PDB file of C-alpha atoms in Angstrom:
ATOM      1  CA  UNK A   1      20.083  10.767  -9.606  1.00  0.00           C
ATOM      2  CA  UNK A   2      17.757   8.493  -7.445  1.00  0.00           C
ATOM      3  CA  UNK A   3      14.781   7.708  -8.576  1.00  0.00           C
ATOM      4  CA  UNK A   4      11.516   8.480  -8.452  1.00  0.00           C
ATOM      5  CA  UNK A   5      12.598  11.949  -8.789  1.00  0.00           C
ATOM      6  CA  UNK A   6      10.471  14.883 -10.055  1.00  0.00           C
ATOM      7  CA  UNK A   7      12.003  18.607 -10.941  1.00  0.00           C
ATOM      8  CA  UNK A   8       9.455  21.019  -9.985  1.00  0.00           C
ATOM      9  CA  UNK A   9       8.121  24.094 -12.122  1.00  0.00           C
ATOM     10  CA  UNK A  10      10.766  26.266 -10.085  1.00  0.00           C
ATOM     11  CA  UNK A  11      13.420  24.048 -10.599  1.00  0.00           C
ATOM     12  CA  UNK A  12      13.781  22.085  -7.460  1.00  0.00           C
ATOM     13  CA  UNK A  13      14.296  18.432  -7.418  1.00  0.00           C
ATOM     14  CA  UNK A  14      12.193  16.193  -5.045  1.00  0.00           C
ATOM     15  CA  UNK A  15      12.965  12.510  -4.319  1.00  0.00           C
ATOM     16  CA  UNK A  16      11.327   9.559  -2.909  1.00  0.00           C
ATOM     17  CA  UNK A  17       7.757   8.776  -3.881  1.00  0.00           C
ATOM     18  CA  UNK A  18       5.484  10.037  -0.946  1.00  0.00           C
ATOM     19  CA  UNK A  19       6.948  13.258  -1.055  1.00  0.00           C
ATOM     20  CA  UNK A  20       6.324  13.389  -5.228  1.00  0.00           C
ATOM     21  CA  UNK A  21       2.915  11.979  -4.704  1.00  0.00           C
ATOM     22  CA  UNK A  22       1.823  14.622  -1.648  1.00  0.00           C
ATOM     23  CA  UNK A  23       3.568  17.312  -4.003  1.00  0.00           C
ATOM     24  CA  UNK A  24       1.659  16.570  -6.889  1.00  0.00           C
ATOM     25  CA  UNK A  25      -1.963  16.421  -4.760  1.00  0.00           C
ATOM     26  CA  UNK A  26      -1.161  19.604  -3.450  1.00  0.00           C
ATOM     27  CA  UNK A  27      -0.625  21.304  -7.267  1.00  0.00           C
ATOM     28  CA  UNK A  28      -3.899  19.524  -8.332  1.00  0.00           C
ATOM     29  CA  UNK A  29      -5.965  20.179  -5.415  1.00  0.00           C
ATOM     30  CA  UNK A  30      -8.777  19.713  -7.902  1.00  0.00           C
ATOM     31  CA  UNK A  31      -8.169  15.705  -8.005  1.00  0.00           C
ATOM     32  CA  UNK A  32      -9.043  15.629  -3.926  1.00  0.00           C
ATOM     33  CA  UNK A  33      -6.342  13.089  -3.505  1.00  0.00           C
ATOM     34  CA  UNK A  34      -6.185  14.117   0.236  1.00  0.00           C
ATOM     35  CA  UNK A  35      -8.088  15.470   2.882  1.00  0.00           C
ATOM     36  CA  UNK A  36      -8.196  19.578   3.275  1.00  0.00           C
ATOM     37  CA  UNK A  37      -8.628  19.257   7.130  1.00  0.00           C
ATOM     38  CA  UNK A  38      -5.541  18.439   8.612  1.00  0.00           C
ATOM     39  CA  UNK A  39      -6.622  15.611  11.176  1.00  0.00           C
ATOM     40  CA  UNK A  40      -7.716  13.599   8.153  1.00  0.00           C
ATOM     41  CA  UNK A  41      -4.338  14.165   6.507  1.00  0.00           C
ATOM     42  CA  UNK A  42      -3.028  13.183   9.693  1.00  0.00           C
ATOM     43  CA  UNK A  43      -4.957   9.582   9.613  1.00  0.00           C
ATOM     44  CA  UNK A  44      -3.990   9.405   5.966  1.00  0.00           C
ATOM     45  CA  UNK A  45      -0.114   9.753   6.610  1.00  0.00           C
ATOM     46  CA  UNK A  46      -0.832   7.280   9.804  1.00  0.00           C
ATOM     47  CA  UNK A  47      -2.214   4.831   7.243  1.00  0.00           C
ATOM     48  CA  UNK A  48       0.533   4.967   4.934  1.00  0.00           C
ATOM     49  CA  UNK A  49       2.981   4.887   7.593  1.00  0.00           C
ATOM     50  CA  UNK A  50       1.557   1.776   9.071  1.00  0.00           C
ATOM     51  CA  UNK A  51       1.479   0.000   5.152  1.00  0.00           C
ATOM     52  CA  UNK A  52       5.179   1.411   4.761  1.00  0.00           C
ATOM     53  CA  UNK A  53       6.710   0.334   8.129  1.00  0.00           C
ATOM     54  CA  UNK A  54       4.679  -2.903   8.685  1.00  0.00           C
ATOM     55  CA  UNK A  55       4.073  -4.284   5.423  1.00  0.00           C
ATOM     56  CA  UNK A  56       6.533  -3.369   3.170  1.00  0.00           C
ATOM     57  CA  UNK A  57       9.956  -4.085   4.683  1.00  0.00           C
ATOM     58  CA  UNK A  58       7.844  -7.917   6.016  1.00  0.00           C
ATOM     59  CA  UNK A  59       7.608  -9.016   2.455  1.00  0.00           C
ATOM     60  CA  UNK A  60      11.219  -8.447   1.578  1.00  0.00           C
ATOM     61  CA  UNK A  61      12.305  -9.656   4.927  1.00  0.00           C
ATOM     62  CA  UNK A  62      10.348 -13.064   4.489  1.00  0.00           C
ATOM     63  CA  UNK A  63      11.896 -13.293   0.971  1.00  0.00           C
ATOM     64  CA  UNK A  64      15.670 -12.435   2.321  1.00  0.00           C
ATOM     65  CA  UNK A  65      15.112 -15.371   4.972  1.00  0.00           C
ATOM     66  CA  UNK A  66      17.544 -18.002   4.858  1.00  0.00           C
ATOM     67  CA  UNK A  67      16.083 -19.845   8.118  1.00  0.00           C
ATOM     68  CA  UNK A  68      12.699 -21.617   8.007  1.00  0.00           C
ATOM     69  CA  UNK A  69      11.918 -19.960  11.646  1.00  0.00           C
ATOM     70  CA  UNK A  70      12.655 -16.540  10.168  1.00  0.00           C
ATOM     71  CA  UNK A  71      11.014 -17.113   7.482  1.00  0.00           C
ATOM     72  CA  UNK A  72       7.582 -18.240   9.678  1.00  0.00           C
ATOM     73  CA  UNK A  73       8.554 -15.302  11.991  1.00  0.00           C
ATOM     74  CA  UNK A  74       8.608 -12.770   8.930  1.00  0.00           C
ATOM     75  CA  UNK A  75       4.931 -14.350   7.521  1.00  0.00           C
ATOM     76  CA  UNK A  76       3.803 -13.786  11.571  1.00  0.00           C
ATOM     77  CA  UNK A  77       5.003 -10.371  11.412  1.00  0.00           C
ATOM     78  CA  UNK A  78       3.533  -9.651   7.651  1.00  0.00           C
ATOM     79  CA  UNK A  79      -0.127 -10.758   8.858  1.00  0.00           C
ATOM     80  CA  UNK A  80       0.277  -8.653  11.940  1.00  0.00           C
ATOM     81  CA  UNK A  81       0.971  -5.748   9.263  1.00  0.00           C
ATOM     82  CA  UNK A  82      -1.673  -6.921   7.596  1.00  0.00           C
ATOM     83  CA  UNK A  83      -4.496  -7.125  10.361  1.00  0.00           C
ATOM     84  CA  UNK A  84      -2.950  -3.508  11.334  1.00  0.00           C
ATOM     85  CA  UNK A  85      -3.836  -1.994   8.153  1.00  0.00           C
ATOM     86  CA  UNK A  86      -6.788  -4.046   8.064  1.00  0.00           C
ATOM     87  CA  UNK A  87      -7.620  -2.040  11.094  1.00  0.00           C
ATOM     88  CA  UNK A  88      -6.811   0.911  10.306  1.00  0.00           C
ATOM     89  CA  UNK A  89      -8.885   0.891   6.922  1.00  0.00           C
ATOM     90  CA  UNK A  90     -11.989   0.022   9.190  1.00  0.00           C
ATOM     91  CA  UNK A  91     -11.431   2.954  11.502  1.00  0.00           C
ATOM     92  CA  UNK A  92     -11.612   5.227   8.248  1.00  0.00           C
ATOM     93  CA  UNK A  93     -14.593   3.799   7.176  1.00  0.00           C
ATOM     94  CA  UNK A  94     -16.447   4.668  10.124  1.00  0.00           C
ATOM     95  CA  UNK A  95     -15.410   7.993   9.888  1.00  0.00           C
ATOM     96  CA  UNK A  96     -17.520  10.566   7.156  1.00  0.00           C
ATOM     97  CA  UNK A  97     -14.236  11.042   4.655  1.00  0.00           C
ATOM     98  CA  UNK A  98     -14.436   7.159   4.341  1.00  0.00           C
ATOM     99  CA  UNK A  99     -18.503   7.078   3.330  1.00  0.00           C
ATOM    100  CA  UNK A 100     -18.204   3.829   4.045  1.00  0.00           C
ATOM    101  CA  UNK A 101     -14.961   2.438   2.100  1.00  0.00           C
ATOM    102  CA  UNK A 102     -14.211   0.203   0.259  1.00  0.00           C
ATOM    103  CA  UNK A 103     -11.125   2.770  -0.634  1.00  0.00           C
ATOM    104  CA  UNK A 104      -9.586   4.977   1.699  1.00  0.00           C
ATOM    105  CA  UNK A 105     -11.730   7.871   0.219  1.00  0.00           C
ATOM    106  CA  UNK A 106     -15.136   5.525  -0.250  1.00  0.00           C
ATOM    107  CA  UNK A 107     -15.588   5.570  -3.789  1.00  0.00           C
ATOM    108  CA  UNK A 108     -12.780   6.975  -5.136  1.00  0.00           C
ATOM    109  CA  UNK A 109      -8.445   6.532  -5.024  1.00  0.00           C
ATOM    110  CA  UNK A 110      -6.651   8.814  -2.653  1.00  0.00           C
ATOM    111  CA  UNK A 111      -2.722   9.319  -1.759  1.00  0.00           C
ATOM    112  CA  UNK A 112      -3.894   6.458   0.277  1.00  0.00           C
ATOM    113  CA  UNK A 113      -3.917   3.761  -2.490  1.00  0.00           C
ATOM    114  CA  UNK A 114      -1.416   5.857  -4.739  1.00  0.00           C
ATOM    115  CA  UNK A 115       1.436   5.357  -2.113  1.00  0.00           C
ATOM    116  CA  UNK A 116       0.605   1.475  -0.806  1.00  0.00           C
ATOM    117  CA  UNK A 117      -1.357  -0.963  -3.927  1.00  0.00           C
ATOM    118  CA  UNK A 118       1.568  -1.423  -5.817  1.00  0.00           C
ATOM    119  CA  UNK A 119       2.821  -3.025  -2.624  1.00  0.00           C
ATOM    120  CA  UNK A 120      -0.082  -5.139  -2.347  1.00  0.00           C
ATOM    121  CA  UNK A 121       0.598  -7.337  -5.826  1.00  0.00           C
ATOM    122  CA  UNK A 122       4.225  -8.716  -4.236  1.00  0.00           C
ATOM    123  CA  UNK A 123       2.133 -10.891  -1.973  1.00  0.00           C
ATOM    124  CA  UNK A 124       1.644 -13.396  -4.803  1.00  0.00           C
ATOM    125  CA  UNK A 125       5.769 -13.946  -4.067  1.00  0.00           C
ATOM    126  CA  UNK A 126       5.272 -14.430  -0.488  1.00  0.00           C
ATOM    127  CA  UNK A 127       2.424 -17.001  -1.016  1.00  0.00           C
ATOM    128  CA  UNK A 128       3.952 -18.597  -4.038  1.00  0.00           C
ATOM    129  CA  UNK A 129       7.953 -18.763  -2.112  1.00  0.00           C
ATOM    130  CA  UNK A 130       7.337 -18.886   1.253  1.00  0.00           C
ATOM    131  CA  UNK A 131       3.526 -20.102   1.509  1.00  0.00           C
ATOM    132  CA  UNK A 132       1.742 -17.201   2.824  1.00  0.00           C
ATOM    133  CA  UNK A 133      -1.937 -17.313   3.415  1.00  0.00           C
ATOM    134  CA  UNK A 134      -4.053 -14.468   4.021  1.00  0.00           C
ATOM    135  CA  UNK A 135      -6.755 -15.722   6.440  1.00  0.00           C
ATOM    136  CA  UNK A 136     -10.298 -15.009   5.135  1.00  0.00           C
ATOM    137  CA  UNK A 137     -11.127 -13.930   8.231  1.00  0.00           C
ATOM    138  CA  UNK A 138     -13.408 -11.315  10.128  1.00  0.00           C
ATOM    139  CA  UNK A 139      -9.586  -9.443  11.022  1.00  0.00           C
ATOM    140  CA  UNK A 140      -8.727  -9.109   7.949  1.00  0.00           C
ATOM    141  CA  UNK A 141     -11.948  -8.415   6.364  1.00  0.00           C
ATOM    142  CA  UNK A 142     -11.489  -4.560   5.776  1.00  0.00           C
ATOM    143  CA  UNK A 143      -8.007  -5.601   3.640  1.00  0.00           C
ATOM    144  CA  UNK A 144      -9.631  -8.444   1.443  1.00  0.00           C
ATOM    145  CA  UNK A 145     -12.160  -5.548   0.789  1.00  0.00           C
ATOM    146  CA  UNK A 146      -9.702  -2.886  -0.097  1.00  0.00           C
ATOM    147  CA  UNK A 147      -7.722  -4.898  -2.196  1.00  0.00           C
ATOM    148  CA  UNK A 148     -10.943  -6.076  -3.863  1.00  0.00           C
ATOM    149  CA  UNK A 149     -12.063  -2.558  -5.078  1.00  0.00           C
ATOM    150  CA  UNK A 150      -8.581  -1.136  -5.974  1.00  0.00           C
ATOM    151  CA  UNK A 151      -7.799  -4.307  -8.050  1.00  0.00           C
ATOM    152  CA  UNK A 152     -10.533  -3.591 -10.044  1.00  0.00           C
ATOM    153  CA  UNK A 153     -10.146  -0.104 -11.043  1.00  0.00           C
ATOM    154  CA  UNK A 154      -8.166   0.558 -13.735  1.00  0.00           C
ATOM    155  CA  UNK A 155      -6.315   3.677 -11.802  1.00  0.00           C
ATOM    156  CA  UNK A 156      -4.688  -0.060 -10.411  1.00  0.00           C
ATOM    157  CA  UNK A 157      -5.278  -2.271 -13.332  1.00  0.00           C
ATOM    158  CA  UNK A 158      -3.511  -0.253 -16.097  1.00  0.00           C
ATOM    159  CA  UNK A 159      -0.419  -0.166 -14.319  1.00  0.00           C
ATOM    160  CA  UNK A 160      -0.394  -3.673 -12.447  1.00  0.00           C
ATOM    161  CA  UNK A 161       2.461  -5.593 -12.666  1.00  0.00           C
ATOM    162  CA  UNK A 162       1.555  -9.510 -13.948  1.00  0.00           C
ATOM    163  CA  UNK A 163       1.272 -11.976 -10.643  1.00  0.00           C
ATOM    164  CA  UNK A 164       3.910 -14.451 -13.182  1.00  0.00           C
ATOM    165  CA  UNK A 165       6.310 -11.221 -13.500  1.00  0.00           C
ATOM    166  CA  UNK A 166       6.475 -10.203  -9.986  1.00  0.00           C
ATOM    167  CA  UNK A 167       6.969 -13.511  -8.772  1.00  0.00           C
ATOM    168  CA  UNK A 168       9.728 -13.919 -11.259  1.00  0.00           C
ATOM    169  CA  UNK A 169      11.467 -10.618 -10.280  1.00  0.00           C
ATOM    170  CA  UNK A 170      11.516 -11.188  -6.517  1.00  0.00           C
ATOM    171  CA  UNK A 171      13.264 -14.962  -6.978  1.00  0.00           C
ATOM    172  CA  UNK A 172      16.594 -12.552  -6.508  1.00  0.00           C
ATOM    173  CA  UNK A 173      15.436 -11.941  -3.086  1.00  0.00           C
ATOM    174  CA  UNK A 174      15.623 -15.352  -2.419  1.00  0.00           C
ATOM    175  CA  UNK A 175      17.824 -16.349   0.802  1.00  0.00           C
TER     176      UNK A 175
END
């Protein structure tokens, strides 16, 4: 059985997490964890593709990196990630489903945060193994905000994994 895995009410099984997540949104409709209009869900999925595809196999790879140069190639290719997302969280803010940010949905979580903050906390291995640095700068000023206003809701903070534990659990991705 892989996990996550969730057996539905007429007994299918569904694996992998987006699909769960966008599953569970659409039986709760009620909780408005994604748009109704389906160019918004469009920009959503974009959003969460760009986290999953850019981010999430960069902090692994810069962890698996035996090579100093990979390693700085990995970080370069992280903060691009970074910057993109960055990006992309600014476009949504701009647009009315984003009244503004600072989360995908303004003032409230979304399948946005569901599927890509528990990603966010495994920086702290990064920075603490390989010496990223997350510029506090005007590109990535839409992230630092983000990760600001999740980090402090406890839809994030009941769940979090310690900064001490997650380093500590990556070390076997160590090159």
């Amino acid at each position: 059985l892989k996990v996550p895995a969730l057996r539905t009410p007429s007994g299918d099984l569904l694996i992998e997490s987006l699909v769960i997540s966008e599953f569970v949104a659409d039986q709760f409709p009620e909780a408005h964890l994604q748009p109704t209009d389906a160019t918004e869900r469009a920009q959503l999925r974009l959003f969460v593709e760009i986290f999953a595809s850019k981010i999430i196999p960069n902090i692994y790879g810069s962890l698996l990196s035996a090579r100093a140069e990979d390693q700085e190639a990995k970080k370069e290719t992280l903060l691009a990630g970074i910057k993109a997302v960055s990006d992309e969280l600014a476009r949504q803010w701009e647009r009315p489903s984003g009244k503004g940010g600072p989360l995908w949905f303004g003032d409230r979580f979304s399948l946005a945060e569901i599927n890509t903050v528990s990603f966010v906390n495994q920086f702290v291995a990064v920075k603490v193994h390989r010496g990223l640095v997350i510029p506090q700068s005007e590109e990535y000023a839409a992230f630092h905000r983000w990760v600001d206003a999740f980090s402090q809701r406890p839809e994030y903070t009941q769940f979090s994994v310690p900064d001490d534990v997650v380093v500590e659990k990556l070390k076997k991705f160590l090159a």
